[in-house]
Every structure is written in structure tokens, then in C-alpha cells.
GROMACS .gro file of C-alpha atoms in nm:
model
  473
    1MET     CA    1  -6.747  -3.630  -1.260
    2ALA     CA    2  -6.796  -3.264  -1.357
    3GLU     CA    3  -6.982  -3.363  -1.671
    4GLY     CA    4  -7.208  -3.598  -1.495
    5SER     CA    5  -7.286  -3.332  -1.226
    6LYS     CA    6  -7.355  -3.079  -1.495
    7ASP     CA    7  -7.635  -3.303  -1.650
    8GLN     CA    8  -7.778  -3.354  -1.309
    9GLY     CA    9  -7.777  -3.004  -1.186
   10GLY     CA   10  -7.832  -2.808  -1.499
   11VAL     CA   11  -7.839  -2.439  -1.529
   12SER     CA   12  -8.170  -2.257  -1.539
   13THR     CA   13  -8.235  -1.892  -1.566
   14THR     CA   14  -8.529  -1.678  -1.689
   15ASP     CA   15  -8.512  -1.474  -1.995
   16SER     CA   16  -8.543  -1.154  -1.796
   17GLU     CA   17  -8.216  -1.228  -1.608
   18GLU     CA   18  -7.999  -1.300  -1.917
   19ASP     CA   19  -7.915  -0.931  -1.964
   20SER     CA   20  -7.806  -0.864  -1.607
   21PRO     CA   21  -7.443  -0.766  -1.562
   22ASN     CA   22  -7.369  -1.049  -1.333
   23MET     CA   23  -7.524  -1.313  -1.559
   24ILE     CA   24  -7.314  -1.193  -1.846
   25VAL     CA   25  -7.002  -1.237  -1.641
   26TYR     CA   26  -7.120  -1.583  -1.515
   27ARG     CA   27  -7.176  -1.708  -1.875
   28LYS     CA   28  -6.832  -1.597  -1.983
   29ILE     CA   29  -6.673  -1.764  -1.697
   30GLU     CA   30  -6.879  -2.082  -1.751
   31ASP     CA   31  -6.778  -2.096  -2.116
   32ILE     CA   32  -6.405  -2.086  -2.010
   33VAL     CA   33  -6.467  -2.356  -1.746
   34SER     CA   34  -6.650  -2.570  -1.987
   35ARG     CA   35  -6.359  -2.553  -2.238
   36ILE     CA   36  -6.101  -2.626  -1.964
   37GLN     CA   37  -6.284  -2.941  -1.859
   38ASP     CA   38  -6.346  -3.067  -2.219
   39GLU     CA   39  -6.045  -3.295  -2.276
   40LYS     CA   40  -6.142  -3.378  -2.628
   41ALA     CA   41  -6.118  -3.016  -2.736
   42GLY     CA   42  -5.784  -2.949  -2.582
   43GLY     CA   43  -5.889  -2.907  -2.222
   44ILE     CA   44  -5.710  -3.016  -1.905
   45ALA     CA   45  -5.698  -3.383  -1.807
   46ILE     CA   46  -5.877  -3.438  -1.486
   47ARG     CA   47  -5.694  -3.707  -1.286
   48THR     CA   48  -5.668  -3.890  -0.962
   49VAL     CA   49  -5.350  -3.812  -0.766
   50LYS     CA   50  -5.190  -4.060  -0.523
   51SER     CA   51  -5.082  -3.928  -0.194
   52PHE     CA   52  -4.950  -4.107   0.116
   53LEU     CA   53  -5.196  -4.385   0.209
   54SER     CA   54  -5.477  -4.224   0.006
   55LYS     CA   55  -5.598  -4.114  -0.337
   56ILE     CA   56  -5.719  -3.768  -0.437
   57PRO     CA   57  -5.982  -3.789  -0.714
   58SER     CA   58  -6.087  -3.546  -0.985
   59VAL     CA   59  -5.818  -3.274  -0.940
   60VAL     CA   60  -5.591  -3.059  -1.154
   61SER     CA   61  -5.293  -2.848  -1.053
   62GLY     CA   62  -5.270  -2.470  -1.047
   63THR     CA   63  -4.993  -2.473  -1.306
   64ASP     CA   64  -5.201  -2.664  -1.543
   65ILE     CA   65  -5.486  -2.410  -1.519
   66VAL     CA   66  -5.254  -2.110  -1.566
   67GLN     CA   67  -5.079  -2.280  -1.870
   68TRP     CA   68  -5.412  -2.353  -2.031
   69LEU     CA   69  -5.522  -1.981  -1.985
   70LEU     CA   70  -5.201  -1.858  -2.142
   71LYS     CA   71  -5.226  -2.088  -2.441
   72ASN     CA   72  -5.600  -2.076  -2.524
   73LEU     CA   73  -5.692  -1.714  -2.424
   74SER     CA   74  -5.409  -1.533  -2.602
   75ILE     CA   75  -5.264  -1.406  -2.271
   76ASP     CA   76  -4.901  -1.312  -2.277
   77ASP     CA   77  -4.846  -1.218  -1.919
   78PRO     CA   78  -4.853  -1.504  -1.657
   79ALA     CA   79  -4.963  -1.246  -1.387
   80GLU     CA   80  -5.263  -1.167  -1.595
   81ALA     CA   81  -5.346  -1.542  -1.636
   82ILE     CA   82  -5.317  -1.585  -1.251
   83HIS     CA   83  -5.547  -1.285  -1.202
   84LEU     CA   84  -5.807  -1.426  -1.438
   85GLY     CA   85  -5.787  -1.764  -1.268
   86SER     CA   86  -5.821  -1.607  -0.926
   87LEU     CA   87  -6.140  -1.426  -1.043
   88ILE     CA   88  -6.287  -1.752  -1.165
   89ALA     CA   89  -6.188  -1.916  -0.826
   90ALA     CA   90  -6.339  -1.630  -0.632
   91HIS     CA   91  -6.673  -1.694  -0.796
   92GLY     CA   92  -6.643  -2.062  -0.688
   93TYR     CA   93  -6.603  -2.223  -1.030
   94VAL     CA   94  -6.274  -2.388  -0.926
   95PHE     CA   95  -6.135  -2.424  -0.575
   96PRO     CA   96  -5.835  -2.551  -0.385
   97ILE     CA   97  -5.903  -2.883  -0.215
   98SER     CA   98  -5.718  -2.799   0.103
   99ASP     CA   99  -5.775  -2.417   0.149
  100HIS     CA  100  -6.074  -2.196   0.228
  101VAL     CA  101  -5.908  -1.903   0.056
  102LEU     CA  102  -6.041  -1.905  -0.309
  103THR     CA  103  -5.743  -1.791  -0.516
  104LEU     CA  104  -5.528  -1.955  -0.788
  105LYS     CA  105  -5.161  -2.022  -0.752
  106ASP     CA  106  -4.920  -2.113  -1.029
  107ASP     CA  107  -4.768  -2.422  -0.844
  108GLY     CA  108  -4.854  -2.774  -0.765
  109THR     CA  109  -5.154  -2.693  -0.551
  110LEU     CA  110  -5.444  -2.918  -0.635
  111TYR     CA  111  -5.772  -2.770  -0.750
  112ARG     CA  112  -6.123  -2.926  -0.816
  113PHE     CA  113  -6.395  -2.790  -1.044
  114GLN     CA  114  -6.725  -2.696  -0.891
  115SER     CA  115  -7.044  -2.885  -0.976
  116PRO     CA  116  -7.286  -2.687  -1.206
  117TYR     CA  117  -7.557  -2.731  -0.942
  118PHE     CA  118  -7.359  -2.485  -0.728
  119TRP     CA  119  -7.269  -2.235  -0.990
  120PRO     CA  120  -7.361  -1.874  -0.908
  121SER     CA  121  -7.580  -1.850  -1.231
  122ASN     CA  122  -7.833  -2.062  -1.044
  123CYS     CA  123  -7.916  -1.748  -0.845
  124TRP     CA  124  -7.833  -1.893  -0.519
  125GLU     CA  125  -7.904  -1.668  -0.207
  126PRO     CA  126  -7.865  -1.930   0.074
  127GLU     CA  127  -8.017  -1.861   0.420
  128ASN     CA  128  -7.863  -1.866   0.753
  129THR     CA  129  -8.055  -2.188   0.828
  130ASP     CA  130  -7.880  -2.357   0.540
  131TYR     CA  131  -7.549  -2.245   0.666
  132ALA     CA  132  -7.634  -2.372   1.022
  133ILE     CA  133  -7.733  -2.714   0.885
  134TYR     CA  134  -7.399  -2.735   0.679
  135LEU     CA  135  -7.189  -2.641   0.986
  136CYS     CA  136  -7.379  -2.877   1.209
  137LYS     CA  137  -7.331  -3.148   0.951
  138ARG     CA  138  -6.961  -3.085   0.945
  139THR     CA  139  -6.928  -3.149   1.319
  140MET     CA  140  -7.086  -3.502   1.276
  141GLN     CA  141  -6.861  -3.607   0.989
  142ASN     CA  142  -6.496  -3.721   0.975
  143LYS     CA  143  -6.340  -3.476   1.214
  144ALA     CA  144  -5.977  -3.527   1.093
  145ARG     CA  145  -6.087  -3.427   0.737
  146LEU     CA  146  -6.384  -3.182   0.798
  147GLU     CA  147  -6.282  -3.008   1.120
  148LEU     CA  148  -6.431  -2.665   1.156
  149ALA     CA  149  -6.199  -2.357   1.110
  150ASP     CA  150  -6.196  -2.111   1.392
  151TYR     CA  151  -6.418  -1.857   1.205
  152GLU     CA  152  -6.666  -2.139   1.125
  153ALA     CA  153  -6.685  -2.251   1.486
  154GLU     CA  154  -6.760  -1.888   1.593
  155ASN     CA  155  -7.030  -1.874   1.319
  156LEU     CA  156  -7.178  -2.190   1.448
  157ALA     CA  157  -7.200  -2.059   1.794
  158ARG     CA  158  -7.371  -1.738   1.680
  159LEU     CA  159  -7.617  -1.927   1.470
  160GLN     CA  160  -7.691  -2.168   1.758
  161ARG     CA  161  -7.785  -1.870   1.973
  162ALA     CA  162  -7.989  -1.705   1.690
  163PHE     CA  163  -8.182  -2.016   1.613
  164ALA     CA  164  -8.210  -2.155   1.962
  165ARG     CA  165  -8.588  -2.234   1.929
  166LYS     CA  166  -8.549  -2.423   1.609
  167TRP     CA  167  -8.205  -2.580   1.669
  168GLU     CA  168  -8.341  -2.919   1.723
  169PHE     CA  169  -8.513  -2.907   1.387
  170ILE     CA  170  -8.176  -2.801   1.228
  171PHE     CA  171  -7.981  -3.068   1.401
  172MET     CA  172  -8.235  -3.338   1.274
  173GLN     CA  173  -8.192  -3.197   0.920
  174ALA     CA  174  -7.807  -3.228   0.946
  175GLU     CA  175  -7.834  -3.572   1.097
  176ALA     CA  176  -8.061  -3.698   0.810
  177GLN     CA  177  -7.817  -3.566   0.551
  178VAL     CA  178  -7.514  -3.727   0.712
  179LYS     CA  179  -7.699  -4.067   0.711
  180ILE     CA  180  -7.768  -4.023   0.336
  181ASP     CA  181  -7.411  -3.914   0.258
  182ARG     CA  182  -7.270  -4.224   0.430
  183LYS     CA  183  -7.443  -4.451   0.181
  184LYS     CA  184  -7.253  -4.296  -0.102
  185ASP     CA  185  -6.920  -4.416  -0.244
  186LYS     CA  186  -6.612  -4.284  -0.045
  187ALA     CA  187  -6.459  -4.108  -0.343
  188GLU     CA  188  -6.792  -3.949  -0.450
  189ARG     CA  189  -6.847  -3.848  -0.097
  190LYS     CA  190  -6.508  -3.672  -0.087
  191ILE     CA  191  -6.578  -3.475  -0.395
  192LEU     CA  192  -6.926  -3.364  -0.290
  193ASP     CA  193  -6.803  -3.258   0.049
  194SER     CA  194  -6.531  -3.041  -0.095
  195GLN     CA  195  -6.781  -2.895  -0.345
  196GLU     CA  196  -7.023  -2.810  -0.075
  197ARG     CA  197  -6.739  -2.655   0.126
  198ALA     CA  198  -6.637  -2.444  -0.169
  199PHE     CA  199  -6.996  -2.316  -0.216
  200TRP     CA  200  -7.010  -2.191   0.143
  201ASP     CA  201  -6.659  -2.041   0.102
  202VAL     CA  202  -6.811  -1.816  -0.175
  203HIS     CA  203  -7.131  -1.720   0.018
  204ARG     CA  204  -6.981  -1.715   0.370
  205PRO     CA  205  -6.611  -1.643   0.296
  206VAL     CA  206  -6.315  -1.640   0.537
  207PRO     CA  207  -6.278  -1.306   0.723
  208GLY     CA  208  -6.071  -1.067   0.509
  209CYS     CA  209  -6.153  -1.228   0.178
  210VAL     CA  210  -6.364  -1.063  -0.088
  211ASN     CA  211  -6.726  -1.166  -0.085
  212THR     CA  212  -6.827  -1.174  -0.452
  213THR     CA  213  -7.199  -1.200  -0.356
  214GLU     CA  214  -7.199  -0.890  -0.123
  215MET     CA  215  -7.230  -0.610  -0.364
  216ASP     CA  216  -7.470  -0.794  -0.597
  217ILE     CA  217  -7.673  -0.618  -0.869
  218ARG     CA  218  -7.924  -0.901  -0.852
  219LYS     CA  219  -8.042  -0.785  -0.512
  220CYS     CA  220  -8.152  -0.457  -0.667
  221ARG     CA  221  -8.317  -0.644  -0.962
  222ARG     CA  222  -8.502  -0.868  -0.726
  223GLU     CA  223  -8.678  -0.571  -0.562
  224LYS     CA  224  -8.824  -0.496  -0.912
  225ASN     CA  225  -8.930  -0.851  -0.966
  226PRO     CA  226  -9.149  -0.981  -0.675
  227HIS     CA  227  -9.214  -1.306  -0.850
  228ARG     CA  228  -8.868  -1.421  -0.768
  229VAL     CA  229  -8.834  -1.653  -0.482
  230LYS     CA  230  -8.516  -1.723  -0.287
  231LYS     CA  231  -8.368  -2.062  -0.330
  232SER     CA  232  -8.283  -2.266  -0.027
  233VAL     CA  233  -7.987  -2.515  -0.046
  234TYR     CA  234  -8.151  -2.775   0.178
  235GLY     CA  235  -8.516  -2.672   0.142
  236VAL     CA  236  -8.541  -2.495   0.487
  237PRO     CA  237  -8.677  -2.139   0.457
  238ASP     CA  238  -8.553  -1.877   0.691
  239ASP     CA  239  -8.803  -1.713   0.934
  240GLY     CA  240  -8.967  -1.390   0.839
  241GLN     CA  241  -8.858  -1.399   0.472
  242SER     CA  242  -9.201  -1.360   0.315
  243GLN     CA  243  -9.235  -1.268  -0.058
  244PRO     CA  244  -9.475  -0.998  -0.165
  245SER     CA  245  -9.796  -1.101  -0.333
  246PRO     CA  246  -9.815  -1.078  -0.706
  247VAL     CA  247 -10.155  -0.925  -0.667
  248HIS     CA  248  -9.994  -0.595  -0.550
  249VAL     CA  249  -9.751  -0.575  -0.843
  250SER     CA  250  -9.801  -0.262  -1.046
  251SER     CA  251  -9.898  -0.346  -1.406
  252GLN     CA  252  -9.711  -0.040  -1.540
  253PRO     CA  253  -9.405  -0.117  -1.738
  254THR     CA  254  -9.086  -0.007  -1.560
  255ARG     CA  255  -8.898   0.268  -1.728
  256LYS     CA  256  -8.526   0.279  -1.780
  257PRO     CA  257  -8.359   0.435  -1.483
  258THR     CA  258  -8.209   0.782  -1.544
  259LYS     CA  259  -7.889   0.942  -1.405
  260GLU     CA  260  -8.093   1.112  -1.143
  261ASP     CA  261  -8.253   0.794  -1.037
  262VAL     CA  262  -7.924   0.627  -0.995
  263GLN     CA  263  -7.784   0.924  -0.792
  264LYS     CA  264  -8.093   0.908  -0.564
  265GLU     CA  265  -8.057   0.544  -0.507
  266ILE     CA  266  -7.686   0.577  -0.419
  267SER     CA  267  -7.788   0.853  -0.173
  268PHE     CA  268  -8.048   0.629  -0.022
  269LEU     CA  269  -7.808   0.343   0.019
  270ASN     CA  270  -7.550   0.566   0.184
  271ILE     CA  271  -7.805   0.678   0.432
  272GLN     CA  272  -7.894   0.325   0.508
  273LEU     CA  273  -7.539   0.236   0.566
  274ASP     CA  274  -7.491   0.521   0.804
  275ARG     CA  275  -7.823   0.448   0.999
  276HIS     CA  276  -7.783   0.361   1.355
  277CYS     CA  277  -7.916   0.019   1.435
  278MET     CA  278  -8.001  -0.093   1.790
  279LYS     CA  279  -7.998  -0.455   1.917
  280VAL     CA  280  -8.322  -0.604   2.020
  281SER     CA  281  -8.182  -0.659   2.370
  282LYS     CA  282  -8.110  -0.289   2.410
  283VAL     CA  283  -8.458  -0.199   2.283
  284ALA     CA  284  -8.609  -0.444   2.528
  285ASP     CA  285  -8.408  -0.295   2.816
  286SER     CA  286  -8.531   0.060   2.713
  287LEU     CA  287  -8.885  -0.054   2.705
  288MET     CA  288  -8.862  -0.222   3.044
  289SER     CA  289  -8.699   0.092   3.199
  290TYR     CA  290  -8.980   0.310   3.045
  291THR     CA  291  -9.240   0.076   3.181
  292GLU     CA  292  -9.098   0.068   3.533
  293GLN     CA  293  -9.059   0.447   3.529
  294PHE     CA  294  -9.425   0.511   3.442
  295MET     CA  295  -9.584   0.225   3.623
  296GLU     CA  296  -9.698   0.436   3.926
  297TYR     CA  297  -9.884   0.669   3.684
  298ASP     CA  298 -10.078   0.388   3.527
  299ALA     CA  299 -10.426   0.368   3.683
  300PHE     CA  300 -10.466   0.000   3.583
  301VAL     CA  301 -10.148  -0.112   3.749
  302SER     CA  302 -10.098   0.113   4.056
  303ALA     CA  303 -10.325   0.254   4.303
  304ILE     CA  304 -10.397   0.623   4.244
  305GLU     CA  305 -10.480   0.882   4.503
  306PRO     CA  306 -10.727   1.001   4.612
  307SER     CA  307 -10.937   0.752   4.401
  308ASN     CA  308 -10.929   0.578   4.066
  309PRO     CA  309 -11.158   0.768   3.814
  310TRP     CA  310 -11.157   0.473   3.575
  311THR     CA  311 -11.346   0.251   3.838
  312ASN     CA  312 -11.578   0.504   4.003
  313ASP     CA  313 -11.757   0.841   3.940
  314ASP     CA  314 -11.522   1.034   4.166
  315THR     CA  315 -11.347   1.319   3.957
  316SER     CA  316 -11.110   1.440   4.234
  317PHE     CA  317 -10.810   1.293   4.045
  318TRP     CA  318 -10.887   1.490   3.735
  319ASP     CA  319 -10.930   1.815   3.936
  320LEU     CA  320 -10.593   1.754   4.104
  321GLU     CA  321 -10.429   1.691   3.763
  322ALA     CA  322 -10.564   2.016   3.619
  323SER     CA  323 -10.480   2.235   3.928
  324ARG     CA  324 -10.201   2.485   3.933
  325GLU     CA  325 -10.083   2.322   4.258
  326PRO     CA  326  -9.904   2.005   4.137
  327SER     CA  327  -9.891   1.683   4.347
  328GLN     CA  328  -9.558   1.522   4.435
  329GLN     CA  329  -9.617   1.267   4.154
  330ARG     CA  330  -9.661   1.540   3.889
  331VAL     CA  331  -9.345   1.735   4.013
  332LYS     CA  332  -9.143   1.406   4.002
  333LYS     CA  333  -9.275   1.336   3.650
  334TRP     CA  334  -9.120   1.665   3.528
  335GLY     CA  335  -8.778   1.512   3.584
  336PHE     CA  336  -8.834   1.231   3.349
  337SER     CA  337  -8.796   1.449   3.027
  338LEU     CA  338  -8.849   1.797   2.898
  339GLU     CA  339  -9.158   1.666   2.704
  340GLU     CA  340  -9.321   1.560   3.024
  341ALA     CA  341  -9.239   1.895   3.199
  342LEU     CA  342  -9.387   2.097   2.902
  343LYS     CA  343  -9.704   1.879   2.887
  344ASP     CA  344  -9.808   1.988   3.239
  345PRO     CA  345  -9.927   2.351   3.259
  346ALA     CA  346  -9.773   2.392   3.604
  347GLY     CA  347  -9.441   2.247   3.471
  348ARG     CA  348  -9.436   2.502   3.188
  349ASP     CA  349  -9.499   2.787   3.432
  350GLN     CA  350  -9.220   2.670   3.656
  351PHE     CA  351  -8.978   2.617   3.374
  352LEU     CA  352  -9.069   2.965   3.227
  353LYS     CA  353  -9.011   3.114   3.571
  354PHE     CA  354  -8.667   2.954   3.587
  355LEU     CA  355  -8.575   3.087   3.230
  356GLU     CA  356  -8.682   3.432   3.323
  357SER     CA  357  -8.448   3.420   3.619
  358GLU     CA  358  -8.175   3.333   3.372
  359PHE     CA  359  -8.288   3.594   3.115
  360SER     CA  360  -8.343   3.330   2.836
  361SER     CA  361  -8.729   3.291   2.844
  362GLU     CA  362  -8.752   3.393   2.481
  363ASN     CA  363  -8.665   3.025   2.383
  364LEU     CA  364  -8.965   2.874   2.562
  365ARG     CA  365  -9.187   3.161   2.456
  366PHE     CA  366  -9.094   3.110   2.103
  367TRP     CA  367  -9.163   2.730   2.136
  368LEU     CA  368  -9.499   2.791   2.280
  369ALA     CA  369  -9.592   3.044   2.018
  370VAL     CA  370  -9.514   2.792   1.745
  371GLN     CA  371  -9.732   2.528   1.932
  372ASP     CA  372 -10.016   2.784   1.945
  373LEU     CA  373  -9.973   2.855   1.569
  374LYS     CA  374 -10.027   2.497   1.489
  375ARG     CA  375 -10.371   2.509   1.660
  376ARG     CA  376 -10.491   2.846   1.507
  377PRO     CA  377 -10.771   2.869   1.240
  378LEU     CA  378 -10.638   2.868   0.893
  379GLN     CA  379 -10.733   3.223   0.829
  380ASP     CA  380 -10.521   3.352   1.123
  381VAL     CA  381 -10.219   3.151   1.042
  382ALA     CA  382 -10.039   3.389   0.797
  383SER     CA  383 -10.085   3.691   1.015
  384ARG     CA  384  -9.967   3.509   1.331
  385ALA     CA  385  -9.669   3.364   1.148
  386GLN     CA  386  -9.557   3.716   1.051
  387GLU     CA  387  -9.608   3.826   1.411
  388ILE     CA  388  -9.384   3.547   1.543
  389TRP     CA  389  -9.123   3.644   1.286
  390GLN     CA  390  -9.122   4.002   1.394
  391GLU     CA  391  -9.100   3.918   1.763
  392PHE     CA  392  -8.831   3.643   1.751
  393LEU     CA  393  -8.638   3.629   1.425
  394ALA     CA  394  -8.649   3.966   1.241
  395GLU     CA  395  -8.355   4.211   1.266
  396GLY     CA  396  -8.379   4.408   1.592
  397ALA     CA  397  -8.655   4.165   1.724
  398PRO     CA  398  -8.738   4.247   2.083
  399SER     CA  399  -8.701   3.877   2.187
  400SER     CA  400  -8.441   3.759   1.944
  401ILE     CA  401  -8.349   3.382   1.956
  402ASN     CA  402  -8.027   3.210   1.855
  403LEU     CA  403  -8.082   2.994   1.536
  404ASP     CA  404  -7.826   2.817   1.325
  405SER     CA  405  -7.791   2.936   0.966
  406HIS     CA  406  -7.956   2.624   0.816
  407SER     CA  407  -8.272   2.660   1.025
  408TYR     CA  408  -8.293   3.031   0.967
  409GLU     CA  409  -8.275   2.991   0.593
  410ARG     CA  410  -8.534   2.710   0.583
  411THR     CA  411  -8.766   2.916   0.800
  412SER     CA  412  -8.726   3.236   0.588
  413GLN     CA  413  -8.799   3.020   0.277
  414ASN     CA  414  -9.105   2.864   0.437
  415LEU     CA  415  -9.253   3.207   0.529
  416LYS     CA  416  -9.284   3.302   0.156
  417ASP     CA  417  -9.593   3.079   0.181
  418PRO     CA  418  -9.669   3.069   0.547
  419GLY     CA  419  -9.838   2.775   0.701
  420ARG     CA  420  -9.884   2.613   1.044
  421TYR     CA  421  -9.560   2.419   1.013
  422SER     CA  422  -9.339   2.699   0.875
  423TYR     CA  423  -9.137   2.715   1.189
  424GLU     CA  424  -9.086   2.335   1.229
  425ASP     CA  425  -8.705   2.342   1.179
  426ALA     CA  426  -8.661   2.648   1.408
  427GLN     CA  427  -8.871   2.500   1.678
  428GLU     CA  428  -8.691   2.170   1.669
  429HIS     CA  429  -8.360   2.357   1.696
  430ILE     CA  430  -8.475   2.558   1.999
  431PHE     CA  431  -8.623   2.255   2.166
  432LYS     CA  432  -8.280   2.077   2.142
  433LEU     CA  433  -8.110   2.373   2.281
  434MET     CA  434  -8.348   2.391   2.586
  435LYS     CA  435  -8.320   2.012   2.634
  436SER     CA  436  -7.944   1.997   2.633
  437ASP     CA  437  -7.882   2.316   2.831
  438SER     CA  438  -8.159   2.491   3.019
  439TYR     CA  439  -8.355   2.185   3.122
  440ALA     CA  440  -8.062   2.012   3.296
  441ARG     CA  441  -8.000   2.331   3.499
  442PHE     CA  442  -8.362   2.365   3.581
  443LEU     CA  443  -8.359   2.003   3.745
  444ARG     CA  444  -8.063   2.119   3.954
  445SER     CA  445  -8.214   2.468   4.044
  446ASN     CA  446  -8.369   2.559   4.375
  447ILE     CA  447  -8.696   2.626   4.217
  448TYR     CA  448  -8.743   2.254   4.118
  449GLN     CA  449  -8.570   2.102   4.418
  450ASP     CA  450  -8.756   2.311   4.669
  451LEU     CA  451  -9.085   2.229   4.490
  452LEU     CA  452  -9.009   1.860   4.490
  453LEU     CA  453  -8.913   1.850   4.863
  454ALA     CA  454  -9.204   2.067   4.960
  455ARG     CA  455  -9.448   1.823   4.791
  456LYS     CA  456  -9.278   1.528   4.965
  457LYS     CA  457  -9.321   1.696   5.304
  458GLY     CA  458  -9.680   1.782   5.227
  459LYS     CA  459  -9.753   1.425   5.126
  460SER     CA  460  -9.598   1.287   5.445
  461LEU     CA  461  -9.779   1.542   5.674
  462THR     CA  462 -10.115   1.453   5.502
  463GLY     CA  463 -10.041   1.085   5.573
  464LYS     CA  464  -9.973   1.147   5.932
  465ARG     CA  465 -10.295   1.338   5.971
  466LEU     CA  466 -10.500   1.062   5.801
  467THR     CA  467 -10.332   0.805   6.027
  468GLY     CA  468 -10.412   1.012   6.345
  469LEU     CA  469 -10.772   1.053   6.242
  470MET     CA  470 -10.809   0.678   6.184
  471GLN     CA  471 -10.656   0.595   6.521
  472SER     CA  472 -10.876   0.851   6.709
  473SER     CA  473 -11.196   0.706   6.550
   0.00000   0.00000   0.00000
């Protein structure tokens, strides 16, 4: 059976992959597996075992495999032979017929060899759609023999939610494969079902088991070889998995990576592991909240007082927005974020007034000075940068600000060749201080609360006057 499957499936790899570390390991394992299966050259006899009311075809025992490894590979320690056999099983070349955990035991446990079609050397990277088809197919087959394990049932439920829009197509694919499988011989169908299950035990292992495909060097190699195409087990491509065009491939030969390149790649991968990822649902909720919050300020969605400047020639709205006497809407907007408060000239004045009352106005004055520096003509940048340093950061500065050591050192280094963005780190640090401390107290202060209530009262009085004038007329 194994030899027939080998002729059918074959093993195909490109010359460029032959020197990859994983491929070297696969070739060594496959050589051992081929020798074990070759009965004429002293391999293990693959037999059919009779059990109660049934027959189990094409199996060997764990003891047979361990004894063969001890005899033919010059291994003295049985523990070492079991360890080597477990490594072969973990890569899916041999598997227990009644267990999802791919390990080798030195007892009468029955094992079966994997078809060469499913060998890892074929560079399988199955998609989630393939896994969904397989699990869906399992639910349609003999439930007593192929009942889903708990973790597989959970995976199926998750995949059904993820592929809700294309689940009908996945179900139809699974149904068609079940019809084809039913036409096969019963013994052959048992063997193929177990081999397919073992393939998924490698690529979607039981929770807690080692995933031999997780830390895969081939993934790094694939990024350098855009001509490679992922292989789908059932011919169903996953959504959004497009391959880069060969037209955009650099024609320059790739140089051998140095030690510094590897260290940079390790640092990059560690950063990616620590990166905070948000669910799409949370992002959608944030976007909806932001839209609802700013809806009344959108002239195309809400009515704007006194008139909409986008639909007529009245400029009263622009005059009110530019005035130092903010409307109730503008004052309310300051409470959305510190960014909104600093965008409004009146908001900046009120926040500065509050900071002066707390004797901490130097933070905002420094932030505004750096903003002004970014808009200065290039010939004035160097002199203005030195003035800011002398006023806020030099020893004995009249308006000294509190910076952390990292920001201070970066800023002092940047000033050796001053530019518009020399104070970027210091400005960001001061902004975070104001946002986390001073801004929250500003929103609770009498200055902001009185201004907000006064604008609300002013708006209601104006509305009453307009109503009275309309009634009298």
C-alpha cells in the first residue's frame, strides 16, 4: 500500500530547496522510512491484524519499529531509539492508528506509515479552508470511527464563524469528497482516512503537542522566493492570500546573510511577537464611536448653525470658528481629546490659563515653541533651536521642563546638527505628560466647567429670544 502510494504521490522539490535545513532532515527521515518499509532488504513486514469483528490493514507495532531502529542504525540505548522514532512520528511519517498524539511507544500499539503524497517534503502549507473541508467531511462519515475530538469540534465552530459567507461552498466540497470516498474499497478507505487524519495532526496538532511546522525555516525562504505558490490540499485557495508578481522581483543576486542580518531579523521577529493586535470587532466599535462623537460637527450630516457654508455663500460659520469667543460646540469638542483642545486657538488659551494657575505652563509653552520651530524658515531653524534649549532644557533654564534621561540624551545629540525635528522625542514626552496629568485636571477645573455651562446657557437664551421674535411676528 505504501509503495503504491509512493508511486502515485511522488516527491517533487526544486533544486533551490534541496539545501534548506528542513529538506535535509526530511530526506534523512525518508531514507530511514523507506528502508523500514522495504521487506526484501530487511525491513518490517507490514501486516493485517485481526481484532474483534474487524480487520486492521497495513499496520506495524511500536515494538517492531523500535527493534528495527536498534538493529539497523547501530543504536545501543532503547531510549534513544524511541526518541528517534518519536521525531519521525512528530513529522507525520508514521502515526498511531487510534491516537492523535504523534509519538512512538515501545509496546504493541499499532502504527501505520504515511503516504508519500502527504510527506512534509512536498512543502505543504495547508489553508484554513482545507482544514474546514476536512472537519466538515469528518462529520458526514462514520461517526463511530471518525467522531471529532473536543478540540476539533471547537476548531470547526471557529472556522464556521470565520468562513460564514463561504460555508455553503465548503460544505459542498466536503459532500462531494464523501461521495467519492464511498465508492472506494472499505479497507482502502480506512487507510486513506487515517493517513489524512495524521496529516492534519501534524499541521493542526492536539493542544499541548509540538507543532513541527510552526517554527519553519521554509517560511523565511519563501519570502525571498516570490515564485513559490502555496499548495492547497483540496484545491481551495484561502481568501486574501495573493502572491507577489514576478515582475517586481529584484534581479540582483541575494547575498549570504551576515551575523548582523540574522540579529536584525531576530529583533524584528521579537518586536512582531510583542506587537499588540486588535480584533476587527473592537476596531469597528472604535470607528463607530468616533463617528457618532463627531457626527454633529460634520456639515454634510448634521445641520450647522448659523448656516452651512458648504451650501451657500454665508461665511458666518467661519467667522464664529475663528473668533476667540468659542461656541458651545467648540467648548464641548475640547473634552474629546487634548489634540482637539490644542487645535482650537481659544482652547489653547484656556488650557494655558489653567496651567498658569497651576504653575506648570512651561510644558505647553515648550510644546508650542517646538510646533512653531517646525514651521520656521530653514535659515532660522538653528538659532531658534538653540533659543528653545536655553529657555527650557539648559542648566539653570528660566522655564525648565521635566524630561526623562532617554529623551534628554536624544535631544542633546540631535542639537549637534539642529533641524526642525530635533525636539521630536522631548515634545512627545511632554505631550504624554500633559495628556495623562494636566489635561484630565483641566476638564474637571472650574475654568472649563464654567465655560461649558456658560455657553449652554447662552445657547438656550438665544433660542428663547429667536422663538419669541418668531411668535411676535
